[in-house]
mmCIF file of C-alpha atoms in Angstrom:
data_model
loop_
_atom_site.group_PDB
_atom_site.id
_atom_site.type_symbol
_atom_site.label_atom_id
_atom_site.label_comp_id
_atom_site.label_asym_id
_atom_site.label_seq_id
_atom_site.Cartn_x
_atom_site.Cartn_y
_atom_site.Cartn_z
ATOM 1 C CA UNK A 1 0.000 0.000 0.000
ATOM 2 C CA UNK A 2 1.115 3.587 -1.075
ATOM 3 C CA UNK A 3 1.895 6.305 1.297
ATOM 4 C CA UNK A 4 -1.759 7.786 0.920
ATOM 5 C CA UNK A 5 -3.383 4.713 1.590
ATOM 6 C CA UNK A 6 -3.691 4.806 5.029
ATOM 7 C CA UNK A 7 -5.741 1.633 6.180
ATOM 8 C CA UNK A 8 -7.530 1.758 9.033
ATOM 9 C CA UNK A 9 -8.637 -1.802 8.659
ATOM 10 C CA UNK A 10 -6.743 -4.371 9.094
ATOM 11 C CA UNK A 11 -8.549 -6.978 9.005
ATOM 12 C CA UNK A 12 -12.014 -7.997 7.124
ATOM 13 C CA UNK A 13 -14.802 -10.111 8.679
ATOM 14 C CA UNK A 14 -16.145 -13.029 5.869
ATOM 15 C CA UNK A 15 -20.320 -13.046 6.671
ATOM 16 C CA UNK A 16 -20.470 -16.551 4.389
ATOM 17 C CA UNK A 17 -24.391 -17.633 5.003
ATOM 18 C CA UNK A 18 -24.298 -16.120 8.695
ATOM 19 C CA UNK A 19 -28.192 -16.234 8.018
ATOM 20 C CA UNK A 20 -29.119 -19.585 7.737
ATOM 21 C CA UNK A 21 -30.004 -21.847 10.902
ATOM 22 C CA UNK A 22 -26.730 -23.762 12.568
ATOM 23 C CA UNK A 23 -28.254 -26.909 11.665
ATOM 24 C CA UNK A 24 -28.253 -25.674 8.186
ATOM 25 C CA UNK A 25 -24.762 -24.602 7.841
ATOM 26 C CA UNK A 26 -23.090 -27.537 9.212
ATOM 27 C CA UNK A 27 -25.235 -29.808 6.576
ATOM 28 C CA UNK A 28 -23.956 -27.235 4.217
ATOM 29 C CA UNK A 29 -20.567 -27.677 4.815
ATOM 30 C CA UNK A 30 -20.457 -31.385 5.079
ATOM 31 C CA UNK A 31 -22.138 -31.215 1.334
ATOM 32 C CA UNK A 32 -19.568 -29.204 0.550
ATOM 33 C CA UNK A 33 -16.851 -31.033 1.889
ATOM 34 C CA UNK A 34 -17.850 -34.023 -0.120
ATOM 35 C CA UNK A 35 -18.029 -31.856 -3.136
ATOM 36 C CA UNK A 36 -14.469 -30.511 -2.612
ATOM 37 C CA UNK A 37 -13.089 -34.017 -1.735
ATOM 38 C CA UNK A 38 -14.577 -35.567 -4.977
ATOM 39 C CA UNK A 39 -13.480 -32.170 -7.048
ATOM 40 C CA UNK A 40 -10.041 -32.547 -5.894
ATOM 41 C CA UNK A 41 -9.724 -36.482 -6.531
ATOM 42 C CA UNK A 42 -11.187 -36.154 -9.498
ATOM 43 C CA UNK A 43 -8.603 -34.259 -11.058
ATOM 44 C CA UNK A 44 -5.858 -35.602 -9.473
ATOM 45 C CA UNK A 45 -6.904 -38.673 -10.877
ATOM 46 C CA UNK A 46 -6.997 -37.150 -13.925
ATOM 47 C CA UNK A 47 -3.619 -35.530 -13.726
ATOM 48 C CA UNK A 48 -2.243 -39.307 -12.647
ATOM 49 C CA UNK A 49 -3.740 -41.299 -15.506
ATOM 50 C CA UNK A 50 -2.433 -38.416 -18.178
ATOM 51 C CA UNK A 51 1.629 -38.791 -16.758
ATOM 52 C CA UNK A 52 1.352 -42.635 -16.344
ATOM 53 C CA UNK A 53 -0.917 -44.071 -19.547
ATOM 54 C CA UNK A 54 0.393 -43.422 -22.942
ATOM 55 C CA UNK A 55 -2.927 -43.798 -24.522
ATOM 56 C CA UNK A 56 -3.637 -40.618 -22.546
ATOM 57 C CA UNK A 57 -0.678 -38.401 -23.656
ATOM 58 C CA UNK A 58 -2.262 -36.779 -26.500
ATOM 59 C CA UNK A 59 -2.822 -32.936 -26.859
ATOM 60 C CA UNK A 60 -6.473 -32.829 -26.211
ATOM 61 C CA UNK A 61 -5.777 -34.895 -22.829
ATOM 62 C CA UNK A 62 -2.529 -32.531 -22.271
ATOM 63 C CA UNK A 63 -4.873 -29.328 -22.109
ATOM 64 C CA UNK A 64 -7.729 -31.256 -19.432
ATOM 65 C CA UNK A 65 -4.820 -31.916 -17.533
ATOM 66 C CA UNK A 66 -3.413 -28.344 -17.063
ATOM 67 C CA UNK A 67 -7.265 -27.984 -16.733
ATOM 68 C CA UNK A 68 -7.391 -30.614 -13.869
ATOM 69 C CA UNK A 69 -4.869 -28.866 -12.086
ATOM 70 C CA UNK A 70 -5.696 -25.311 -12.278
ATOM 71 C CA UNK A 71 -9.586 -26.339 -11.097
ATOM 72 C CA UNK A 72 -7.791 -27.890 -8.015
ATOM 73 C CA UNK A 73 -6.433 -24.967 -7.057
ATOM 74 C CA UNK A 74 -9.376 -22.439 -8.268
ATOM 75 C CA UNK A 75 -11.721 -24.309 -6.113
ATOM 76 C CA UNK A 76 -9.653 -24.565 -2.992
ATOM 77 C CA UNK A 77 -9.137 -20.567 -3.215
ATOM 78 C CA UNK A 78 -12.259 -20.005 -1.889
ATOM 79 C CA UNK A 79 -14.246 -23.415 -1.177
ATOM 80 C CA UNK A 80 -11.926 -23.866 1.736
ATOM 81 C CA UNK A 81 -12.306 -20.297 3.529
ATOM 82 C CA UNK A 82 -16.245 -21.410 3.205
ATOM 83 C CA UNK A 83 -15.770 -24.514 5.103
ATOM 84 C CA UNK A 84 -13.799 -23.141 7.591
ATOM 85 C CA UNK A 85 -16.856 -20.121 8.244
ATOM 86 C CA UNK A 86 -19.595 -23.052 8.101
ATOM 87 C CA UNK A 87 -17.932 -25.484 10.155
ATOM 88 C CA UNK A 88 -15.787 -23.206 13.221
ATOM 89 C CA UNK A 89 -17.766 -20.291 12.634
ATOM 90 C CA UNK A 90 -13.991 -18.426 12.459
ATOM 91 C CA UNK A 91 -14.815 -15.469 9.998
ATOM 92 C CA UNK A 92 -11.655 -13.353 10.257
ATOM 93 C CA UNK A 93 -8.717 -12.808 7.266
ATOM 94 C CA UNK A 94 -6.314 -10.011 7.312
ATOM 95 C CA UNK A 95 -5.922 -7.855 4.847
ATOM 96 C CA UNK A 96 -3.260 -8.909 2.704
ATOM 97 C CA UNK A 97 -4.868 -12.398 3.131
ATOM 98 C CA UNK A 98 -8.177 -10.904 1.541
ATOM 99 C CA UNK A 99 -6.113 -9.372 -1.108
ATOM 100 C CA UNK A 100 -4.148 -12.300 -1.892
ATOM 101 C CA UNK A 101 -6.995 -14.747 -2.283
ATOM 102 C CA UNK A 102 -8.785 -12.038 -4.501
ATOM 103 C CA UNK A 103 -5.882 -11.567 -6.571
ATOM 104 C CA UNK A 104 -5.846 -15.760 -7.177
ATOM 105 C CA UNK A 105 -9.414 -15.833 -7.903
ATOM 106 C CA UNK A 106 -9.128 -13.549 -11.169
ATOM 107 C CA UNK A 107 -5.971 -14.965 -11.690
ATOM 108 C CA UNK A 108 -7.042 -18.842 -11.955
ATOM 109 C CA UNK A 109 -10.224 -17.938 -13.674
ATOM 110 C CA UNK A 110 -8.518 -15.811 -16.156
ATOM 111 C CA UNK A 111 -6.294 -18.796 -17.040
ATOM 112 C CA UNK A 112 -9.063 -20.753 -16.928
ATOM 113 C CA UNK A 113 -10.916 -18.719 -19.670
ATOM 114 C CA UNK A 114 -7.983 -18.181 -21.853
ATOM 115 C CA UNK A 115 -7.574 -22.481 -21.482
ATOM 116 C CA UNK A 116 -10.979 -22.949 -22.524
ATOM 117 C CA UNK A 117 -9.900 -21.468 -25.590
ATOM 118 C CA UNK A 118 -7.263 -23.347 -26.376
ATOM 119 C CA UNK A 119 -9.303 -26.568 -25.869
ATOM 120 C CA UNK A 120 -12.028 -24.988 -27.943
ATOM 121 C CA UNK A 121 -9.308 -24.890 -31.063
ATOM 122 C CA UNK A 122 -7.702 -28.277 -30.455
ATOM 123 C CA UNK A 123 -10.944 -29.612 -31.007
ATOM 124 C CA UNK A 124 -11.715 -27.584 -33.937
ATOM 125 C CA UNK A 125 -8.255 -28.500 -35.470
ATOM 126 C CA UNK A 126 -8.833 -32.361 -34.088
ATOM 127 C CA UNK A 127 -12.568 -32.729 -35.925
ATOM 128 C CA UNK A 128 -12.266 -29.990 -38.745
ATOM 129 C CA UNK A 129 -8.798 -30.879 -39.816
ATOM 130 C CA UNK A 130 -7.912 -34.095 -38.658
ATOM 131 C CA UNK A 131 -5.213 -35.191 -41.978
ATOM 132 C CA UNK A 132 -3.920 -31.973 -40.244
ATOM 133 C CA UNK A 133 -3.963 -32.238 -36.340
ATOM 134 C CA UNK A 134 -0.450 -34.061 -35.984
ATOM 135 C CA UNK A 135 1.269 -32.008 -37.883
ATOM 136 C CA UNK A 136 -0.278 -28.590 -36.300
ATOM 137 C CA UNK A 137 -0.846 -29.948 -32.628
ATOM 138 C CA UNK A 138 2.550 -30.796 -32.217
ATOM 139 C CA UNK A 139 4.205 -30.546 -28.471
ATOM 140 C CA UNK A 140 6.332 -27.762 -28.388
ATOM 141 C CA UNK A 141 3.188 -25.743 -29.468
ATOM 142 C CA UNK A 142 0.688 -27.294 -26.939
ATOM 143 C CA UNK A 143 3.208 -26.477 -24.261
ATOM 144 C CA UNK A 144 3.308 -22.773 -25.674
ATOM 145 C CA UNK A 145 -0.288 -22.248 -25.671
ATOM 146 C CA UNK A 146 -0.336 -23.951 -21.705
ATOM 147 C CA UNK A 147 2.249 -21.356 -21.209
ATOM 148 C CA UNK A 148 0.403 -18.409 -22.373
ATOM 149 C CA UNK A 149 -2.466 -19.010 -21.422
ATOM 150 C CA UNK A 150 -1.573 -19.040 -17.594
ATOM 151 C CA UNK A 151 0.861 -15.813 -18.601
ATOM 152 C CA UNK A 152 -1.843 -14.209 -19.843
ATOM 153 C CA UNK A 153 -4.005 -15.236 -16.473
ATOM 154 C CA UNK A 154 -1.878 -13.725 -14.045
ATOM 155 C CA UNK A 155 -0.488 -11.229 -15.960
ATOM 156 C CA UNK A 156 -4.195 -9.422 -16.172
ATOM 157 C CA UNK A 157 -4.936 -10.097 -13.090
ATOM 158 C CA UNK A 158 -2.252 -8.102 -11.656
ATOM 159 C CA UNK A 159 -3.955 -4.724 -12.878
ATOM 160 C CA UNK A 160 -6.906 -6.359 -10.769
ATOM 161 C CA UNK A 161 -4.564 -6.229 -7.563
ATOM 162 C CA UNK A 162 -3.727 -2.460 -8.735
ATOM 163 C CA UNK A 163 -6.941 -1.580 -8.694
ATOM 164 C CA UNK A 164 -7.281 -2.821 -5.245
ATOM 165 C CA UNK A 165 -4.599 -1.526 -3.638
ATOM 166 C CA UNK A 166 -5.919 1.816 -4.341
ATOM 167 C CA UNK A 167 -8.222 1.131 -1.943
ATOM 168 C CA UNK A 168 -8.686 2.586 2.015
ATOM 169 C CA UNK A 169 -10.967 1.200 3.932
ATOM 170 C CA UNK A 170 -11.798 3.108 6.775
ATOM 171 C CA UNK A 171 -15.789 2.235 8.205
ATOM 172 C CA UNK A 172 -17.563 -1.240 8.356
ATOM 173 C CA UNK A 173 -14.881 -4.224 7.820
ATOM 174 C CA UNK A 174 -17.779 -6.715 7.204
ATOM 175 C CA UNK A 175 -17.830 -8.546 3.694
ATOM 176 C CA UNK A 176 -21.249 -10.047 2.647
ATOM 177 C CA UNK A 177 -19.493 -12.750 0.912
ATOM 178 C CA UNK A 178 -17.571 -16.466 1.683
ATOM 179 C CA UNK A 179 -14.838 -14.953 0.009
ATOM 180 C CA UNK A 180 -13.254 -11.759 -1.302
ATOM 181 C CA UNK A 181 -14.868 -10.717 -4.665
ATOM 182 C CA UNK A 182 -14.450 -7.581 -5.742
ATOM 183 C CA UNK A 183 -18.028 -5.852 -5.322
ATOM 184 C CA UNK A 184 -18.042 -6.346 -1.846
ATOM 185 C CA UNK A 185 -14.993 -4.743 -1.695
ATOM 186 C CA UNK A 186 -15.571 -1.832 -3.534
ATOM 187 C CA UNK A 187 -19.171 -1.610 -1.554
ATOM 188 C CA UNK A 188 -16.627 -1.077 1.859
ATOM 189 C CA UNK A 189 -14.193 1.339 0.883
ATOM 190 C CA UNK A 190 -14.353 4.643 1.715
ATOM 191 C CA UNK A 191 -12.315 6.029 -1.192
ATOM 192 C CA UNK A 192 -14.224 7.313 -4.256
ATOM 193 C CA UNK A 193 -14.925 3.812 -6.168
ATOM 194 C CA UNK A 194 -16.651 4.888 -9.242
ATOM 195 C CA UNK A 195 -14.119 4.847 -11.469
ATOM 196 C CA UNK A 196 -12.481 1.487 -10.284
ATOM 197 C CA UNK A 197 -15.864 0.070 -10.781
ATOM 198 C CA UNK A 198 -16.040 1.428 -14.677
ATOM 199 C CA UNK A 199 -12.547 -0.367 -14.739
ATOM 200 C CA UNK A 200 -13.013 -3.295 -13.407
ATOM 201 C CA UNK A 201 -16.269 -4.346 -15.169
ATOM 202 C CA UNK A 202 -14.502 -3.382 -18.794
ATOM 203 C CA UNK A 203 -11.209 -5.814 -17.511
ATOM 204 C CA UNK A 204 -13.447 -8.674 -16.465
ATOM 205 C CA UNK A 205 -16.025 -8.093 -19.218
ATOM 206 C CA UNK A 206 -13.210 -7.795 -21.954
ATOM 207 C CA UNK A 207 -11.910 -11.241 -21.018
ATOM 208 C CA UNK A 208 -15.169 -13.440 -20.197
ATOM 209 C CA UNK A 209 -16.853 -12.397 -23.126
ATOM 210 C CA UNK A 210 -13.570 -12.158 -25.727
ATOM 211 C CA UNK A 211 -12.949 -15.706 -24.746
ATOM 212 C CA UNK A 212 -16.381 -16.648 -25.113
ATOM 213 C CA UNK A 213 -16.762 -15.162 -28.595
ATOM 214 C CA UNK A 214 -13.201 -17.480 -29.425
ATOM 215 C CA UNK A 215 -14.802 -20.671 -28.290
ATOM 216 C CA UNK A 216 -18.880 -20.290 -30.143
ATOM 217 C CA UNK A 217 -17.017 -19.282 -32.987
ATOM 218 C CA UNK A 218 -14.616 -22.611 -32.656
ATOM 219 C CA UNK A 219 -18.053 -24.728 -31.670
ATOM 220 C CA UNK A 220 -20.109 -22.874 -34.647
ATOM 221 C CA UNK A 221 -17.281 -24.605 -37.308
ATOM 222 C CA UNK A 222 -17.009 -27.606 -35.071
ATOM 223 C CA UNK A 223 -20.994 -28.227 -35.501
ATOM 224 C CA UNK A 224 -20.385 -27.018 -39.142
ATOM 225 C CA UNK A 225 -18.234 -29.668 -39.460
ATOM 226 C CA UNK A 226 -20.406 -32.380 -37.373
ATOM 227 C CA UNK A 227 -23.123 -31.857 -39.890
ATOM 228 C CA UNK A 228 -21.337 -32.900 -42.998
ATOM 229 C CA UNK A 229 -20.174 -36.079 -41.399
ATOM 230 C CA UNK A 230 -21.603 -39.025 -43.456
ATOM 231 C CA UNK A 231 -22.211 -41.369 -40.743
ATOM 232 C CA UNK A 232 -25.084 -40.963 -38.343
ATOM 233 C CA UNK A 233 -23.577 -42.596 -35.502
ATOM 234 C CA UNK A 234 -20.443 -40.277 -35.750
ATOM 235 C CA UNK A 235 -22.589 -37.277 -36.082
ATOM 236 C CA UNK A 236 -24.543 -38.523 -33.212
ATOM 237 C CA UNK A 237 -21.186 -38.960 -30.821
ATOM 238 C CA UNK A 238 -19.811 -35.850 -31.749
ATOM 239 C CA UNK A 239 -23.236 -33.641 -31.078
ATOM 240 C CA UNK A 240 -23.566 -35.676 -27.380
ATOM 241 C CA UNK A 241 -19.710 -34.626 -26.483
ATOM 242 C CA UNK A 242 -20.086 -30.542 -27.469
ATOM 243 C CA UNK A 243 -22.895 -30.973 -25.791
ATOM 244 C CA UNK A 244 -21.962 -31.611 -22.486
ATOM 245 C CA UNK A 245 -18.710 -29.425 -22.866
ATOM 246 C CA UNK A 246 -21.667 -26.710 -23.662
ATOM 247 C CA UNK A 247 -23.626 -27.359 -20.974
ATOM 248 C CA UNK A 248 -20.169 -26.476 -18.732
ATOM 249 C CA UNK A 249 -19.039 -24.008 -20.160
ATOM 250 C CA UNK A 250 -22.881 -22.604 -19.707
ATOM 251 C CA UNK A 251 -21.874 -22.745 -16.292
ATOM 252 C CA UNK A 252 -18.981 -20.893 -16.270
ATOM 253 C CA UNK A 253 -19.580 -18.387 -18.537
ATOM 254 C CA UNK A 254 -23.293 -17.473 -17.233
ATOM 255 C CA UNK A 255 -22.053 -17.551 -13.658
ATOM 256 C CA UNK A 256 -19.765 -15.019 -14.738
ATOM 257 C CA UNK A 257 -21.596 -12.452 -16.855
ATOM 258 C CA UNK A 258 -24.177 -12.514 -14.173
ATOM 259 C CA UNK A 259 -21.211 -11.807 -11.529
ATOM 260 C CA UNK A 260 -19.017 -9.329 -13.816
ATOM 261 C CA UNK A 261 -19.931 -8.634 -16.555
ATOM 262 C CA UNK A 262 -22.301 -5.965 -16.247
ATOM 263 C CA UNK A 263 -21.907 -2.706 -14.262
ATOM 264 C CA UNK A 264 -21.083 -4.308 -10.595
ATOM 265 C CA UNK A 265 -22.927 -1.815 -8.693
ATOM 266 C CA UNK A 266 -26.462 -3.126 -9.581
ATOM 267 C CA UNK A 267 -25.889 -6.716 -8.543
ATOM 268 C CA UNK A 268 -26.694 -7.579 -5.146
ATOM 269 C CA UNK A 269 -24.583 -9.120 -2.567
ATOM 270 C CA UNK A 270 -26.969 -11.710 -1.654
ATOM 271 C CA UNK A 271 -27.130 -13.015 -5.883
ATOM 272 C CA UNK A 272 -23.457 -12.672 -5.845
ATOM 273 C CA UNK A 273 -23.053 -14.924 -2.877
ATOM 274 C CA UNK A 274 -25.440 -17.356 -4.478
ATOM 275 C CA UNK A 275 -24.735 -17.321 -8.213
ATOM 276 C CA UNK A 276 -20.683 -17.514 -7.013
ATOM 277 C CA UNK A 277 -21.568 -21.047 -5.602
ATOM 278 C CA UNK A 278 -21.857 -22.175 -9.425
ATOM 279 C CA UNK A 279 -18.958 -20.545 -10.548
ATOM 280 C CA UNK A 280 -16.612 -21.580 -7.572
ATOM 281 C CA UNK A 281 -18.444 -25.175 -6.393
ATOM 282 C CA UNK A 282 -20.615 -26.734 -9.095
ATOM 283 C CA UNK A 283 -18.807 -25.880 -12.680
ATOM 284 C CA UNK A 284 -15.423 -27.612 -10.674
ATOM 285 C CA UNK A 285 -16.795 -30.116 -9.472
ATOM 286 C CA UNK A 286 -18.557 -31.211 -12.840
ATOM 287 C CA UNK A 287 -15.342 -31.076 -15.173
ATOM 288 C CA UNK A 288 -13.588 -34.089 -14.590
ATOM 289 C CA UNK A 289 -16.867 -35.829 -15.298
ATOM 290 C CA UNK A 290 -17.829 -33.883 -18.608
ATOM 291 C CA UNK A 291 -14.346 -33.580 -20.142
ATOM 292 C CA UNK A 292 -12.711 -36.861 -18.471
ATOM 293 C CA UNK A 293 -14.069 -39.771 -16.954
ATOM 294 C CA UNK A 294 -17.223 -40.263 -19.295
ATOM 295 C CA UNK A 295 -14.356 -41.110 -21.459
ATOM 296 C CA UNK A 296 -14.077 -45.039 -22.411
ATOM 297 C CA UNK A 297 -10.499 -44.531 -23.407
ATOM 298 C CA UNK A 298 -10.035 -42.806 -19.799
ATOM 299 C CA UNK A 299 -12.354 -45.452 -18.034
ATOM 300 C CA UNK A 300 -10.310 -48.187 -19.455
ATOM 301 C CA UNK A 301 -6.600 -46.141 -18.000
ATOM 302 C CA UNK A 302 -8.430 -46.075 -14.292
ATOM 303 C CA UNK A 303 -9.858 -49.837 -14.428
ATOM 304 C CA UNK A 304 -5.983 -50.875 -15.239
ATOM 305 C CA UNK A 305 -4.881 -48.672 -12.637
ATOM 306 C CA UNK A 306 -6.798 -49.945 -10.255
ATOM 307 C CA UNK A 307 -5.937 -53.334 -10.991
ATOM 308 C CA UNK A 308 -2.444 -52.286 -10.822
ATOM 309 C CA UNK A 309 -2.911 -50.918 -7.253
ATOM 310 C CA UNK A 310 -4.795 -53.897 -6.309
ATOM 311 C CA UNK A 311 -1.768 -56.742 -7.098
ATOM 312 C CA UNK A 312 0.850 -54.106 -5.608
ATOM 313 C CA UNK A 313 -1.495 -53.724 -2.557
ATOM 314 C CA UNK A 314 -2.415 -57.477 -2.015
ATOM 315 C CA UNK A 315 -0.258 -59.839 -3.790
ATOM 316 C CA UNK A 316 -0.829 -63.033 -3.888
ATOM 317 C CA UNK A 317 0.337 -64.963 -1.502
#
C-alpha cells in the first residue's frame, strides 16, 4: 500500500451464510466437503492417468490436464475459507490475506478462460482438420499455448490487484461474501470507487466475453463440421460430447456475466453470494466428469490402474 493509503482496517470479517439456521450450515458444509473431496480427486486422478498411460498423452488430454490442475487450485481458493466459516464459525482474514486470495481468484479464472480457448481450437483442429492435427498440434506448441495461457491469467490479473490496492478502507470491515470478490470490496471502501468500478467491469467483461466469442465461434465450425459427417452414428457422438462441454461451459460463462460482466454496482450481494456457488463449487466439481471420466479410453486407463494398485497392494500370496 502507497503512502496515501492509510488503512484503518486491518482486518475484514467473511459473513459466508451467517443467516441460515446452525443446523443448516453444518449440513452445508459437510455437502460441501464431499463436493471438494470428490473435485479434488477427481482431477488428481486425472492428472495421474495423463503422466502414467500413454494412450492418454495426446494434446487434447494434455490441455484437461493443465485444466485438472488449475480447477484444483481455483476451487480450494475459496471453497476452503467457506468450510472453515460453516464449520468453526472463524470469519476473520487479514488484509493482505483478503487481497491475496482475490488476486488468485481472477488470476485462476482468467487462465481458466484463456484455457478454454485453447481446448475450444484443439478440437476444432482435431474434428475440422484431422489429416492436419499431428502435424499442427505438435508438443512444443501445446506447451506454448499452456504457457500463455496461464501468462496471460496472471499477468491481467495483476492490474486487478492495482486496482485494489488503491483502496482505504476506513468504516464497516464486514464482507457479505464467503470470500473476497471484488463488489463487496468496492461496496466497503471509503475512497471514491466509481471509477475502479467502470474499470473493473470493462477488464473482467473484456476477457469473459472475448474468450467466449473465441470458443462459439470454434463450436459454430465444429458443428459445421459435425453436420457434414456421413455417418449418423459419428454425427450422433460428436453432437452428445459438445454438448456436455456446452452445458459447462454454460456454467462458467453465465455464472460469470451474471457476476461481472455488467456494471457491478447493480448486482446484489446476496445473488453474488449465491450465483458464485456455481462458478466456484458446481462448474469444478462437474469437469472431470464432462471432459474426463465419461471417457471409455479414460475409463479403461483407471480400471488398469486400479488393478495395478490392487496386485501391488495385495499380492498373492
Amino acid at each position: 500500500m502507497g503512502a496515501g493509503n492509510e488503512t484503518v482496517i486491518a482486518e475484514f470479517i467473511l459473513e459466508g451464510f451467517s443467516g441460515l439456521d446452525q443446523r443448516l450450515q453444518l449440513f452445508l458444509s459437510l455437502l460441501l466437503l464431499l463436493i471438494y473431496l470428490t473435485t479434488v480427486m477427481g482431477n488428481t486422478v486425472i492428472i495421474f492417468l495423463v503422466c502414467v498411460d500413454h494412450r492418454l498423452q495426446t494434446p487434447m488430454y494434455f490441455f484437461i490436464s493443465n485444466l485438472a490442475f488449475l480447477e484444483i487450485w481455483f476451487t480450494s481458493s475459496t471453497t476452503i475459507t467457506l468450510l472453515v466459516i460453516l464449520s468453526s464459525g472463524r470469519r476473520t482474514i487479514s488484509l493482505s490475506s483478503c487481497f491475496a486470495q482475490s488476486y488468485f481468484y481472477f488470476a485462476l479464472g482468467f487462465t481458466e478462460f484463456s484455457l478454454l480457448v485453447v481446448m475450444s481450437f484443439d478440437r476444432y483442429i482435431a474434428i475440422c482438420q484431422p489429416l492436419h492435427y499431428a502435424a499442427i498440434m505438435k508438443q512444443q506448441l501445446c506447451t506454448h499455448l499452456v504457457v500463455a495461457a496461464w501468462v496471460i491469467g496472471f499477468t491481467l490479473s495483476s492490474y486487478h490487484l492495482v486496482l485494489l490496492s488503491k483502496l482505504t478502507f476506513c468504516g464497516p470491515n464486514k464482507i457479505y461474501h464467503y470470500f473476497c470478490d471484488n463488489s463487496p470490496l468496492f461496496k466497503l471502501s471509503c475512497s471514491d470507487t466509481s471509477l475502479l468500478w467502470k474499470a473493473d467491469s470493462i477488464l473482467i467483461s473484456f476477457v469473459v466475453l472475448s474468450s467466449l466469442c473465441l470458443i462459439l465461434l470454434s463450436y459454430m465450425c465444429i458443428f459445421h463440421c459435425i453436420l457434414h459427417m456421413p455417418a449418423a452414428s459419428g454425427r450422433k457422438k460428436a453432437f452428445v460430447t459438445c454438448s456436455s462441454h456446452l452445458t459447462a461451459l454454460a456454467i462458467a460463462y453465465g455464472s460469470c456475466i451474471v457476476l461481472y460482466a455488467r456494471p457491478s454496482e447493480g448486482v446484489s450481494l446476496e445473488t453474488n453470494r449465491i450465483v458464485a456457488l456455481l462458478n466456484t463449487v458446481l462448474y469444478p466439481f462437474l469437469n472431470p466428469f464432462i471432459y474426463s471420466l465419461r471417457n471409455k479410453t479414460v475409463k479403461l486407463a483407471l480400471k488398469e490402474a486400479i488393478g495395478h494398485a490392487k496386485v501391488w497392494l495385495f499380492p498373492r500370496s
